[in-house]
Short mmCIF file of N, CA and C in Angstrom, two decimals:
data_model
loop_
_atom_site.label_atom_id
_atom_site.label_comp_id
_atom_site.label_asym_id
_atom_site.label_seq_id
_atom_site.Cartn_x
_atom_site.Cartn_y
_atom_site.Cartn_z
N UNK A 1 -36.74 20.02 14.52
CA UNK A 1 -37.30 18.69 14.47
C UNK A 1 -36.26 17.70 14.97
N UNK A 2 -36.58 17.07 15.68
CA UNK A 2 -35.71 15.94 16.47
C UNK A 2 -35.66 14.51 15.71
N UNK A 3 -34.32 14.45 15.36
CA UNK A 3 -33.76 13.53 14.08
C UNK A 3 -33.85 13.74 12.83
N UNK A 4 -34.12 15.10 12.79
CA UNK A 4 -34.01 15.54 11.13
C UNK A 4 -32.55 15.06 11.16
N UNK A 5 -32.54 14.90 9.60
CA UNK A 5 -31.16 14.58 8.80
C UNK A 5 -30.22 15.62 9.39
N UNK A 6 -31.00 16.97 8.86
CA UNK A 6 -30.11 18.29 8.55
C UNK A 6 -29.54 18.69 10.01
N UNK A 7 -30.17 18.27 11.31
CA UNK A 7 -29.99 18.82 12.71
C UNK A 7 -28.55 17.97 13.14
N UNK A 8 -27.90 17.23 12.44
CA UNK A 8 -26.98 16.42 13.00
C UNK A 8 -25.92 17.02 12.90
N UNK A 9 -24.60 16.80 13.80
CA UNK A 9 -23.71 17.49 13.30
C UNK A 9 -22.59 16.68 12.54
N UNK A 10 -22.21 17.31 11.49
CA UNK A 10 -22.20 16.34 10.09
C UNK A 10 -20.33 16.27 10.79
N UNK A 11 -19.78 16.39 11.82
CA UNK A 11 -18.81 15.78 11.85
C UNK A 11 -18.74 14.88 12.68
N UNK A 12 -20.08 14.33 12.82
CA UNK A 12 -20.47 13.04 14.45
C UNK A 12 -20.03 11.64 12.99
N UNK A 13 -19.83 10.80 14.35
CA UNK A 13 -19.50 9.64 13.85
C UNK A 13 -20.57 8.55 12.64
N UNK A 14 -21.66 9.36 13.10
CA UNK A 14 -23.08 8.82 12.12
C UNK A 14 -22.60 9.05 10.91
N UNK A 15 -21.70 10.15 10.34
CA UNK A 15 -21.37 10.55 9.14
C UNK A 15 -21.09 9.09 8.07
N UNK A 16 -21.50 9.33 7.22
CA UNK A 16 -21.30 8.17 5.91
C UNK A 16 -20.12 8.32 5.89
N UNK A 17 -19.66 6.92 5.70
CA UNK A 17 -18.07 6.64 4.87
C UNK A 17 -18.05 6.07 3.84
N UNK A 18 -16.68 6.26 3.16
CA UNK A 18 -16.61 5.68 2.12
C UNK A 18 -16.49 3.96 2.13
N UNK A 19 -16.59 3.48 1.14
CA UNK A 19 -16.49 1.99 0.77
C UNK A 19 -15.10 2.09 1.42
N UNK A 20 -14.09 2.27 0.50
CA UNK A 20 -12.85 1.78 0.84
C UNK A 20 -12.37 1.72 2.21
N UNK A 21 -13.12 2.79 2.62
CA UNK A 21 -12.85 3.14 4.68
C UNK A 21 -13.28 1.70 5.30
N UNK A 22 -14.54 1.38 4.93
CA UNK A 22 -14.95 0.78 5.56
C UNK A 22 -14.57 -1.03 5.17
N UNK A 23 -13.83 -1.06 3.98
CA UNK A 23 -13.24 -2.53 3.27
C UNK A 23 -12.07 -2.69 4.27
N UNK A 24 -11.53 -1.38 4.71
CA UNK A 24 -10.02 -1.43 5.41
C UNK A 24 -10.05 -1.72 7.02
N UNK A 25 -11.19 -1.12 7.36
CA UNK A 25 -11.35 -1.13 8.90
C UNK A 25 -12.01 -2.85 9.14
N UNK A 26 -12.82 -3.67 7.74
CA UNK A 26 -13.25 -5.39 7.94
C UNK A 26 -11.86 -5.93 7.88
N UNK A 27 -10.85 -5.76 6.88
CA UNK A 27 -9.80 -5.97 6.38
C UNK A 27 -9.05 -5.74 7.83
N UNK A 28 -8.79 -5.10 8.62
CA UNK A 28 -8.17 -4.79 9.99
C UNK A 28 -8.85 -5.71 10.81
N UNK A 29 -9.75 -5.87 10.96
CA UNK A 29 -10.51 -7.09 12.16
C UNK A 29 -10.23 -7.84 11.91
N UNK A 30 -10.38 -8.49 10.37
CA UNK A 30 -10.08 -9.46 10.35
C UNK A 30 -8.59 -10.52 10.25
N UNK A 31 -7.74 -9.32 10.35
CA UNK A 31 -6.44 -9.56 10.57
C UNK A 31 -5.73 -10.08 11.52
N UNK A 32 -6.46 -9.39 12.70
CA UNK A 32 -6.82 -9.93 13.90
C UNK A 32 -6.89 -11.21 14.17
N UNK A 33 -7.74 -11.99 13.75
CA UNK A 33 -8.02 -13.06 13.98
C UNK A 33 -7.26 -13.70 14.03
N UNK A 34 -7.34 -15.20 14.28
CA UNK A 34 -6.22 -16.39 14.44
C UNK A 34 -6.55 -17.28 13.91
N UNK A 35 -7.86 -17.68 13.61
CA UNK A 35 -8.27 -18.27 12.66
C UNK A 35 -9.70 -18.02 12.11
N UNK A 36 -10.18 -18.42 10.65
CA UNK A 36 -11.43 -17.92 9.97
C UNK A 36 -12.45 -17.87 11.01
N UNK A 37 -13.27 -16.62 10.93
CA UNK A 37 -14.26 -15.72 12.03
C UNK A 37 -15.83 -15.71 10.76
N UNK A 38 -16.44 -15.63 11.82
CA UNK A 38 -18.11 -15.73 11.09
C UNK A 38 -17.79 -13.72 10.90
N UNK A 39 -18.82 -13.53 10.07
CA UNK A 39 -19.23 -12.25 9.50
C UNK A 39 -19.99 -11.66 11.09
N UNK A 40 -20.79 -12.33 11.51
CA UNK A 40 -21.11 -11.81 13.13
C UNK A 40 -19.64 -11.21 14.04
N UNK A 41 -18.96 -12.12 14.16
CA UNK A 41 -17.33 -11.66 15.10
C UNK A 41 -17.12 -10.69 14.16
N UNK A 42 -16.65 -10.17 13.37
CA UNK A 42 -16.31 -8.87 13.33
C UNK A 42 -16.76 -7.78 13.12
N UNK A 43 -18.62 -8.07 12.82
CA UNK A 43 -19.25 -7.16 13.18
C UNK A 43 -19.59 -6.40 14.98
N UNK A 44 -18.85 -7.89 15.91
CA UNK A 44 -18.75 -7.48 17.15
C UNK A 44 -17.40 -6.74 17.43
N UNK A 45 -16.68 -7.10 16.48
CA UNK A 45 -15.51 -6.08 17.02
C UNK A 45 -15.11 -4.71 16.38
N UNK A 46 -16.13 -4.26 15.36
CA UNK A 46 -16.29 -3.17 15.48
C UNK A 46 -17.28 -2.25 16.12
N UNK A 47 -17.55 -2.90 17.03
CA UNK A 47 -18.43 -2.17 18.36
C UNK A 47 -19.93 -1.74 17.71
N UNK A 48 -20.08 -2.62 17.02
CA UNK A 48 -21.40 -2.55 16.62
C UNK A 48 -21.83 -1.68 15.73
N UNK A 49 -20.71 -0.77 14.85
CA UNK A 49 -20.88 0.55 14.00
C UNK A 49 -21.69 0.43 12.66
N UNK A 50 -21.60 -1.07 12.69
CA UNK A 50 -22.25 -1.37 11.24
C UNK A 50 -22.92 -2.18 11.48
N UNK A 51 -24.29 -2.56 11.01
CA UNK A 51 -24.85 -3.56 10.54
C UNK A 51 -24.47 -4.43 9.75
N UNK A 52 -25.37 -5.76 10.39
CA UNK A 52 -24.82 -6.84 9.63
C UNK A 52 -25.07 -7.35 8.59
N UNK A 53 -25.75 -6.36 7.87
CA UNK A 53 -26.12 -6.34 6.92
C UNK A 53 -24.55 -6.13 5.79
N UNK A 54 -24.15 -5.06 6.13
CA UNK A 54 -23.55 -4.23 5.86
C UNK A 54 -21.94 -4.96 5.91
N UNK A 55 -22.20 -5.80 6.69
CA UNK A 55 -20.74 -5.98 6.91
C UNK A 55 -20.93 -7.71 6.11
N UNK A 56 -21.62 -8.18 5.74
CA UNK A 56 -22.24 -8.95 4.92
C UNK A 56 -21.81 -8.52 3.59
N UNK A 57 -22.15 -7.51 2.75
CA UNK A 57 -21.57 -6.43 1.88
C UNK A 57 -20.54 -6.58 1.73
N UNK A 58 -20.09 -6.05 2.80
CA UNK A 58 -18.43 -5.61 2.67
C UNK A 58 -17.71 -6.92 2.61
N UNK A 59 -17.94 -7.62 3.09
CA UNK A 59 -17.19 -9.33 2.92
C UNK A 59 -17.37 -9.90 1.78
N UNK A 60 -18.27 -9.56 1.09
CA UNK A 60 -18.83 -10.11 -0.18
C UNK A 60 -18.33 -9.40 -1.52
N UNK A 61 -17.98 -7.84 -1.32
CA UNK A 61 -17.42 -7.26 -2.22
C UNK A 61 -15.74 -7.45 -2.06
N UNK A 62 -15.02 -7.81 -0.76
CA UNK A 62 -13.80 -8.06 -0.64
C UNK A 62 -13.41 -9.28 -1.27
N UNK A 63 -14.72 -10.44 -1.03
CA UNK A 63 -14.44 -11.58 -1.42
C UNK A 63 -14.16 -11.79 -3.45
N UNK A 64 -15.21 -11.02 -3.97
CA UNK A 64 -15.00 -10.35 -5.38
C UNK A 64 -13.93 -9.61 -5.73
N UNK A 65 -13.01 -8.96 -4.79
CA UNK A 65 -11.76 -8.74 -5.09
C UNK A 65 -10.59 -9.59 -5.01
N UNK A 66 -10.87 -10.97 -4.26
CA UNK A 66 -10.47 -12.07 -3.81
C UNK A 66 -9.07 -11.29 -2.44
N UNK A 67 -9.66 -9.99 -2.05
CA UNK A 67 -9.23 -9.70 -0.56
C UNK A 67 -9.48 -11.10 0.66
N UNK A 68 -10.43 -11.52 0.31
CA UNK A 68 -10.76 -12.25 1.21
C UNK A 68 -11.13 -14.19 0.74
N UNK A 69 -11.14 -15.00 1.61
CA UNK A 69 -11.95 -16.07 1.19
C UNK A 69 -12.73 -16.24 2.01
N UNK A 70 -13.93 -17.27 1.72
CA UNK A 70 -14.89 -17.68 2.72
C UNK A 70 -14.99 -19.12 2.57
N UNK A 71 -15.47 -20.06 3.82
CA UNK A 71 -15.26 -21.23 3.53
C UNK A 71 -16.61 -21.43 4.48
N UNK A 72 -17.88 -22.99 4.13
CA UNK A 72 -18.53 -22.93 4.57
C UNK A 72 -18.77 -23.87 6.16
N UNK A 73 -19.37 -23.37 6.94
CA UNK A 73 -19.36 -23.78 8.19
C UNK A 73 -21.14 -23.45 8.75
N UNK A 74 -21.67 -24.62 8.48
CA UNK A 74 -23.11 -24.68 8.60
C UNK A 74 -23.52 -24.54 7.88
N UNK A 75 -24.39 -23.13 8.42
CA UNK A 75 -25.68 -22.22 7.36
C UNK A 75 -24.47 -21.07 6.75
N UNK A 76 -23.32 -20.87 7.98
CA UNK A 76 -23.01 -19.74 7.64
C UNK A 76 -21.88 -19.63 6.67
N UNK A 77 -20.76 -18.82 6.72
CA UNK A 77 -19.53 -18.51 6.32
C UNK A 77 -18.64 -18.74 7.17
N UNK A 78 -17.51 -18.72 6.88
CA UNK A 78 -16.16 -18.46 7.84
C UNK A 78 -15.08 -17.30 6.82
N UNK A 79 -14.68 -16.50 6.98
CA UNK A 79 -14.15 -15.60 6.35
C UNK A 79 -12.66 -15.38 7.10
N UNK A 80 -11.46 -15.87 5.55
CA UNK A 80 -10.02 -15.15 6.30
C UNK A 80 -9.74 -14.39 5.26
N UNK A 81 -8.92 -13.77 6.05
CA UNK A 81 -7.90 -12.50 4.98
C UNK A 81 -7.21 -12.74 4.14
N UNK A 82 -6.98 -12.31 2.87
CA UNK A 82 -5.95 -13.07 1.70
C UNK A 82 -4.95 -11.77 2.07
N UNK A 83 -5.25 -10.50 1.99
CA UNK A 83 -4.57 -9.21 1.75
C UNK A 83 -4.70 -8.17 2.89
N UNK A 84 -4.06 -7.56 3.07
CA UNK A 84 -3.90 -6.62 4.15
C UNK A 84 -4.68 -5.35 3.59
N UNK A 85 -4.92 -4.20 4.19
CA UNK A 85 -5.00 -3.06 3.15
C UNK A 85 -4.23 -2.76 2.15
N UNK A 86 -3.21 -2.48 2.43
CA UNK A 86 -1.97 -2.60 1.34
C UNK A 86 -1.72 -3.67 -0.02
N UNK A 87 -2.31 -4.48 0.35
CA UNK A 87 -2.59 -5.78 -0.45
C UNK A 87 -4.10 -5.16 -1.24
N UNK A 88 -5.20 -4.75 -0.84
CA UNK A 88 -6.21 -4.84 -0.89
C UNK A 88 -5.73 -3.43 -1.93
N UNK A 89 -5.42 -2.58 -1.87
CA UNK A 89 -4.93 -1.17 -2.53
C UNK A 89 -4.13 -2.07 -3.83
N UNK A 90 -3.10 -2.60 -3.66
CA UNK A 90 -1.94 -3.07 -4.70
C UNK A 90 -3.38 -4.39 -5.59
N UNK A 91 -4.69 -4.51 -5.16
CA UNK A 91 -5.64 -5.40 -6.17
C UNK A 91 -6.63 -4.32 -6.49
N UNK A 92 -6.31 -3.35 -6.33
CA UNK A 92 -7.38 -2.49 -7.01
C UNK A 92 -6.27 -1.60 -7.81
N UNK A 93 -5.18 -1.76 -8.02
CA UNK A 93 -3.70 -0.51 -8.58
C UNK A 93 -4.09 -1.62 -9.81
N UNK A 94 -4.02 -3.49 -10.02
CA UNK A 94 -3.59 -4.01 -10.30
C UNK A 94 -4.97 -4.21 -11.16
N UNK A 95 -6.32 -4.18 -11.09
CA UNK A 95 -7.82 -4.37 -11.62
C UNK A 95 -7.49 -2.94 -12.67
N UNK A 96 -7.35 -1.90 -12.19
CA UNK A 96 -7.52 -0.67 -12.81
C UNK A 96 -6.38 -0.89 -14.12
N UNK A 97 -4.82 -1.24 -14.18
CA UNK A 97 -4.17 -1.42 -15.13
C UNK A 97 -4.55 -2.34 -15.89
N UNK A 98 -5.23 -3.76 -15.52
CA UNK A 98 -5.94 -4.75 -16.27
C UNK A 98 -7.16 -4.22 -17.20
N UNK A 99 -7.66 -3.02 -16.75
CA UNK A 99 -9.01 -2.44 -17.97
C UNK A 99 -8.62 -1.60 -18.68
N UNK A 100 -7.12 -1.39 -18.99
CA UNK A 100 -6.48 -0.42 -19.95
C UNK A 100 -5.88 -1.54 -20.86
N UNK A 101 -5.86 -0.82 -22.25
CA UNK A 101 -5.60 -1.24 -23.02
C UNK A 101 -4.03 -0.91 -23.74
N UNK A 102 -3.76 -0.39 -22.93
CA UNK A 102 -1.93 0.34 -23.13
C UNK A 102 -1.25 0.35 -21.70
N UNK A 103 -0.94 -1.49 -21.45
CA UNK A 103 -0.69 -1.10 -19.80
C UNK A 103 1.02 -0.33 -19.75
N UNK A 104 1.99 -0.38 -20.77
CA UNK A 104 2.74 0.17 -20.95
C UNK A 104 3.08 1.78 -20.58
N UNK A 105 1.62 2.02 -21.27
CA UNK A 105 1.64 3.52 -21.11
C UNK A 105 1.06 3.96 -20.06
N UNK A 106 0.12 3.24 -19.21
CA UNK A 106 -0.03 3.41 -17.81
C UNK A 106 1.12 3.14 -16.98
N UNK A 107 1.74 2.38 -17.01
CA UNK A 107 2.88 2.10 -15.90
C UNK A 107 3.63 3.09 -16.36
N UNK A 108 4.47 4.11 -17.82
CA UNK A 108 4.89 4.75 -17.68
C UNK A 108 4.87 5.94 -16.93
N UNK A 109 3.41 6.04 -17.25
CA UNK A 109 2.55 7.74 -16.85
C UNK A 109 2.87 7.24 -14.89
N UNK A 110 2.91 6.14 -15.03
CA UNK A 110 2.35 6.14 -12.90
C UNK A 110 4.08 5.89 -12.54
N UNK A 111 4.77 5.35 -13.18
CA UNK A 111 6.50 5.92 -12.58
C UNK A 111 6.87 7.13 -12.81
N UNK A 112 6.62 7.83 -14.03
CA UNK A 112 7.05 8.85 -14.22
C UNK A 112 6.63 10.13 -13.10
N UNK A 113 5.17 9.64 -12.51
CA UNK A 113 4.59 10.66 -11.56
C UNK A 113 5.21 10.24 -10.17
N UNK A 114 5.83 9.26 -9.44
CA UNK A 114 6.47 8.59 -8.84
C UNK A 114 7.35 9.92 -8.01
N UNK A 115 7.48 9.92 -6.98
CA UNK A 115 8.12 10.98 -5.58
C UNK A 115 9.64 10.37 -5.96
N UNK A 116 10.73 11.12 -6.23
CA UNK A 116 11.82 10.43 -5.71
C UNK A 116 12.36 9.15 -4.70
N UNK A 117 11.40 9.65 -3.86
CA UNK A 117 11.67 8.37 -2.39
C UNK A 117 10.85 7.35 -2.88
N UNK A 118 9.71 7.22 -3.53
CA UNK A 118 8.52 6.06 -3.92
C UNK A 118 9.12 5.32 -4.91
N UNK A 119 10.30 6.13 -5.95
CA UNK A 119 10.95 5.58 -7.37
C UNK A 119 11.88 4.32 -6.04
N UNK A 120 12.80 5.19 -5.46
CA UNK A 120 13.70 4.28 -5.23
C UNK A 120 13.38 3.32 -3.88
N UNK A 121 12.04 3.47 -3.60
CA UNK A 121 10.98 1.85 -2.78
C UNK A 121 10.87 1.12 -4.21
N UNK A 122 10.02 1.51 -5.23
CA UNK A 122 10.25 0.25 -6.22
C UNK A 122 11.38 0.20 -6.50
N UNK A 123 12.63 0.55 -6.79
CA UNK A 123 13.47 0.00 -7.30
C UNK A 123 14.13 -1.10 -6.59
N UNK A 124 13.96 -0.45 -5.17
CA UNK A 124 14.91 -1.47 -4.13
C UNK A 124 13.61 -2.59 -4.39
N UNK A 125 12.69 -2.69 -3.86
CA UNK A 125 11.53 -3.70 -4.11
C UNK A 125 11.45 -4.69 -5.15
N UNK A 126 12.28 -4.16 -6.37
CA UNK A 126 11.95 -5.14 -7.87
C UNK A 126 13.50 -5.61 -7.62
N UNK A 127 14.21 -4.99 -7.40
CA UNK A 127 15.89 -5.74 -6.75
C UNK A 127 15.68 -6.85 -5.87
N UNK A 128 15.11 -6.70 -4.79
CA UNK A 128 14.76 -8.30 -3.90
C UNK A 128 13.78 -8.90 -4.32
N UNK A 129 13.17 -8.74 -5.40
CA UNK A 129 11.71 -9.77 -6.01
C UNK A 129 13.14 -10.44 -7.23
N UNK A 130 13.74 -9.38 -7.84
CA UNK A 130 14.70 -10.36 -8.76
C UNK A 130 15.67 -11.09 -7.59
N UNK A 131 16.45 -10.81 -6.95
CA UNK A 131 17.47 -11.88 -6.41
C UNK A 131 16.34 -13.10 -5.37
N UNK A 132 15.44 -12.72 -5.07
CA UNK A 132 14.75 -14.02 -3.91
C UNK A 132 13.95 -14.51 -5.37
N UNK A 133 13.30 -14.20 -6.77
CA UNK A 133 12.85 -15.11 -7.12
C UNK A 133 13.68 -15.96 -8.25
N UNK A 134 14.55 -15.11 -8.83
CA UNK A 134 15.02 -15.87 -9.60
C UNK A 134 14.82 -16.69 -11.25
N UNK A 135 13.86 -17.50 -11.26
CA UNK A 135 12.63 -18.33 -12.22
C UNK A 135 11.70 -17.70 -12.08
N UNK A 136 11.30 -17.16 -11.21
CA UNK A 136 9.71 -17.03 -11.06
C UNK A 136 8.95 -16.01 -12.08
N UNK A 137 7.64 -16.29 -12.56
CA UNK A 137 7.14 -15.65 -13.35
C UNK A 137 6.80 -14.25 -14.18
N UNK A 138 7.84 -13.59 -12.94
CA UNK A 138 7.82 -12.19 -13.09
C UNK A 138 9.25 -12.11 -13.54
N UNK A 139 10.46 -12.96 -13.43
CA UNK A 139 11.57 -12.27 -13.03
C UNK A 139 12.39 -11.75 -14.36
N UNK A 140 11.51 -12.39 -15.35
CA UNK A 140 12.59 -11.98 -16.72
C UNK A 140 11.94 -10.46 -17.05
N UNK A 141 10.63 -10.03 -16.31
CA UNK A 141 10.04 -8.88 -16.99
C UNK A 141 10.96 -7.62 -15.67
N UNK A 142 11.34 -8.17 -14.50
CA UNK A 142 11.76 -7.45 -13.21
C UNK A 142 13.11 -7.42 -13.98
N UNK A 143 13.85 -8.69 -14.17
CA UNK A 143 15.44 -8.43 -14.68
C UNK A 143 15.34 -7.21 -15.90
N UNK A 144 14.25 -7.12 -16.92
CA UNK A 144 14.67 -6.00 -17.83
C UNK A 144 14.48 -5.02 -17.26
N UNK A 145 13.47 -4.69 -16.15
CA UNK A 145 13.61 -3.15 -15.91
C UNK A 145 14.48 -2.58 -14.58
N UNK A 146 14.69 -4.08 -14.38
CA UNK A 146 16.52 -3.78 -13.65
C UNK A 146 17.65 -3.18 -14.15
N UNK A 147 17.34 -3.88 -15.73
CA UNK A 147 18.53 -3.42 -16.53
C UNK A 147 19.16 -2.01 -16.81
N UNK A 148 17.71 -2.22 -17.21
CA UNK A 148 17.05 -0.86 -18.23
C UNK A 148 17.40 0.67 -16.97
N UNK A 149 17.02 0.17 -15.45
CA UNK A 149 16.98 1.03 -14.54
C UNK A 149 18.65 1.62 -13.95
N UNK A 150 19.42 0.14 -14.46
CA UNK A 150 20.24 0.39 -14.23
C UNK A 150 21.35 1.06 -15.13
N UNK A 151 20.91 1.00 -16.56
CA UNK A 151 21.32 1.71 -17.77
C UNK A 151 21.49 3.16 -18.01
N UNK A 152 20.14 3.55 -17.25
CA UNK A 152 19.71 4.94 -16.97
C UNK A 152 20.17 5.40 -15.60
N UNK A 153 20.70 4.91 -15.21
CA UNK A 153 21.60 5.28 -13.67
C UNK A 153 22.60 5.45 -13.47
#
């Protein structure tokens, strides 16, 4: 039968993706940009793979992660990037520890599982967040596990 589901070959590009695939590849266009783009422009610059329906969606669930903002221009939207993927990953690391109720014991369990090389990216990472911030709202909780990191070292 011609366009059965089952006749396709399930490694063609028609294949379903995941959400997050597809948050990263809006999140990439819209990076692009130079300044805030309608939900149409980057449904044109992904060559038309998605509907605009769809990419409507996806702007709307980024915007609920506050990945994104939108500002209004007409009827429509204008949509810029707050977060990169990486950004967009580090607000979903950061939602998931917020619905635990022992974030202690989550951040232990997720350093302790930590690659050698990934320990010492955060460490160097919480070292230049303490010397560039200084005051800033994080830095007395960064200076103790500077300490503490450096106690154990």
């Amino acid at each position: 039968m011609v366009g059965n589901r089952d006749d396709r070959d399930r490694t063609s590009p028609a294949r379903r993706r995941g959400q997050g695939q597809l948050e990263a590849q809006v999140l990439a266009v819209l990076g692009s940009a130079t300044t805030p783009v309608a939900a149409t422009w980057v449904q044109e610059r992904l060559d038309g793979e998605l509907a605009y329906t769809t990419v409507i969606t996806i702007l709307t669930r980024l915007l609920g992660k506050q990945a994104v903002t939108r500002s209004r221009s007409g009827r429509s939207f204008l949509w810029t990037p707050v977060a990169d993927e990486a950004g967009l990953t580090a607000l979903r690391m950061r939602r998931l520890l917020d619905e635990r109720d022992d974030r202690d014991a989550v951040l232990s369990s997720f350093v302790s599982a930590l690659s050698p090389h990934d320990e010492q990216v955060l460490r160097s990472l919480l070292r230049e967040a303490d010397a560039g911030a200084g005051s800033g709202r994080h830095a007395g909780a960064r200076a103790g596990c500077t300490a503490a990191n450096e106690a154990e070292g």
